[in-house]
PDB file of C-alpha atoms in Angstrom:
ATOM      1  CA  MET E1464       9.553   4.775 -12.640  1.00 66.00           C
ATOM      2  CA  THR E1465       6.899   7.025 -14.110  1.00 70.00           C
ATOM      3  CA  VAL E1466       4.090   7.801 -11.666  1.00 74.00           C
ATOM      4  CA  SER E1467       0.808   9.428 -12.652  1.00 68.00           C
ATOM      5  CA  ASN E1468      -1.309  11.519 -10.265  1.00 89.00           C
ATOM      6  CA  TRP E1469      -1.405  10.339  -6.652  1.00 90.00           C
ATOM      7  CA  GLN E1470      -4.877   9.582  -5.249  1.00 90.00           C
ATOM      8  CA  ARG E1471      -5.583   9.805  -1.506  1.00 86.00           C
ATOM      9  CA  SER E1472      -7.667   7.325   0.411  1.00 77.00           C
ATOM     10  CA  SER E1473     -11.279   8.313   1.036  1.00 76.00           C
ATOM     11  CA  PHE E1474     -10.526   7.639   4.734  1.00 75.00           C
ATOM     12  CA  CYS E1475      -7.851  10.360   4.777  1.00 78.00           C
ATOM     13  CA  GLY E1476      -9.885  12.717   6.940  1.00 70.00           C
ATOM     14  CA  GLY E1477      -9.331  16.402   6.469  1.00 65.00           C
ATOM     15  CA  GLY E1478      -6.572  16.234   3.874  1.00 60.00           C
ATOM     16  CA  GLY E1479      -3.718  16.299   6.378  1.00 66.00           C
ATOM     17  CA  ASN E1480      -0.456  14.390   6.191  1.00 71.00           C
ATOM     18  CA  ASN E1481      -1.859  11.160   7.592  1.00 78.00           C
ATOM     19  CA  CYS E1482      -3.024   9.515   4.375  1.00 87.00           C
ATOM     20  CA  VAL E1483      -2.320   6.514   2.198  1.00 87.00           C
ATOM     21  CA  GLU E1484      -1.837   7.474  -1.443  1.00 90.00           C
ATOM     22  CA  VAL E1485      -1.904   5.231  -4.513  1.00 92.00           C
ATOM     23  CA  SER E1486      -0.888   5.753  -8.124  1.00 94.00           C
ATOM     24  CA  THR E1487      -0.367   3.746 -11.270  1.00 91.00           C
ATOM     25  CA  THR E1488       3.118   3.256 -12.722  1.00 89.00           C
ATOM     26  CA  ASP E1489       4.524   1.902 -15.959  1.00 86.00           C
ATOM     27  CA  HIS E1490       4.640  -1.580 -14.395  1.00 85.00           C
ATOM     28  CA  GLY E1491       1.885  -1.656 -11.769  1.00 92.00           C
ATOM     29  CA  VAL E1492       0.916   0.263  -8.655  1.00 94.00           C
ATOM     30  CA  ALA E1493       2.774   2.592  -6.288  1.00 94.00           C
ATOM     31  CA  LEU E1494       1.817   3.260  -2.647  1.00 93.00           C
ATOM     32  CA  ARG E1495       3.098   5.834  -0.171  1.00 91.00           C
ATOM     33  CA  GLU E1496       2.183   7.663   3.025  1.00 89.00           C
ATOM     34  CA  SER E1497       1.569  11.370   2.595  1.00 85.00           C
ATOM     35  CA  ASP E1498       3.848  12.247   5.529  1.00 86.00           C
ATOM     36  CA  SER E1499       6.758  10.395   3.857  1.00 88.00           C
ATOM     37  CA  PRO E1500       6.283  10.880   0.089  1.00 86.00           C
ATOM     38  CA  ALA E1501       9.838   9.861  -0.839  1.00 89.00           C
ATOM     39  CA  ASP E1502       9.264   6.310   0.504  1.00 92.00           C
ATOM     40  CA  VAL E1503       7.361   4.516  -2.254  1.00 92.00           C
ATOM     41  CA  LEU E1504       6.305   0.858  -2.306  1.00 93.00           C
ATOM     42  CA  THR E1505       5.672  -0.658  -5.737  1.00 94.00           C
ATOM     43  CA  THR E1506       3.801  -3.824  -6.596  1.00 95.00           C
ATOM     44  CA  ASP E1507       1.676  -5.276  -9.366  1.00 94.00           C
ATOM     45  CA  ARG E1508      -2.097  -5.034  -9.517  1.00 92.00           C
ATOM     46  CA  ALA E1509      -2.655  -8.724  -8.795  1.00 94.00           C
ATOM     47  CA  ALA E1510      -0.626  -8.649  -5.565  1.00 94.00           C
ATOM     48  CA  LEU E1511      -2.329  -5.472  -4.340  1.00 92.00           C
ATOM     49  CA  GLY E1512      -5.708  -6.969  -5.195  1.00 93.00           C
ATOM     50  CA  ALA E1513      -4.890 -10.107  -3.188  1.00 93.00           C
ATOM     51  CA  LEU E1514      -3.868  -7.979  -0.189  1.00 88.00           C
ATOM     52  CA  VAL E1515      -7.071  -5.923  -0.335  1.00 89.00           C
ATOM     53  CA  ARG E1516      -9.227  -9.069  -0.604  1.00 93.00           C
ATOM     54  CA  SER E1517      -7.415 -10.600   2.395  1.00 90.00           C
ATOM     55  CA  VAL E1518      -7.921  -7.481   4.512  1.00 88.00           C
ATOM     56  CA  LYS E1519     -11.608  -7.299   3.582  1.00 91.00           C
ATOM     57  CA  ALA E1520     -12.086 -11.009   4.405  1.00 92.00           C
ATOM     58  CA  GLY E1521     -11.278 -10.530   8.078  1.00 87.00           C
ATOM     59  CA  PRO E1522      -8.521 -10.278  10.643  1.00 83.00           C
ATOM     60  CA  LEU E1523      -5.055 -11.255   9.479  1.00 78.00           C
ATOM     61  CA  ARG E1524      -2.852 -13.454  11.625  1.00 79.00           C
ATOM     62  CA  ARG E1525       0.482 -12.162  12.841  1.00 78.00           C
ATOM     63  CA  HIS E1526       3.402 -13.732  11.013  1.00 76.00           C
ATOM     64  CA  THR E1527       5.889 -15.561  13.231  1.00 77.00           C
ATOM     65  CA  PRO E1528       9.432 -15.543  11.789  1.00 76.00           C
ATOM     66  CA  LEU E1529      11.032 -18.973  11.445  1.00 73.00           C
ATOM     67  CA  SER E1530      13.741 -17.948  13.916  1.00 74.00           C
ATOM     68  CA  ASP E1531      11.052 -17.521  16.631  1.00 67.00           C
ATOM     69  CA  ARG E1532       9.429 -20.923  16.134  1.00 61.00           C
TER      70      ARG E1532
END
């Protein structure tokens, strides 16, 4: 996976190690937390866009696993 420059969230606050970082890859988007840079989540732009729209739309419901129903 080729990752370009990591960009920190504008809500990072002071540039410490408590930030969400995002970057583009050959196949989509990569996300990580600055305090754990080796742990990288990858997804495509459409899925990340859907997540961001859902978060902006309002509170998300907690998912209940099928085993708990």
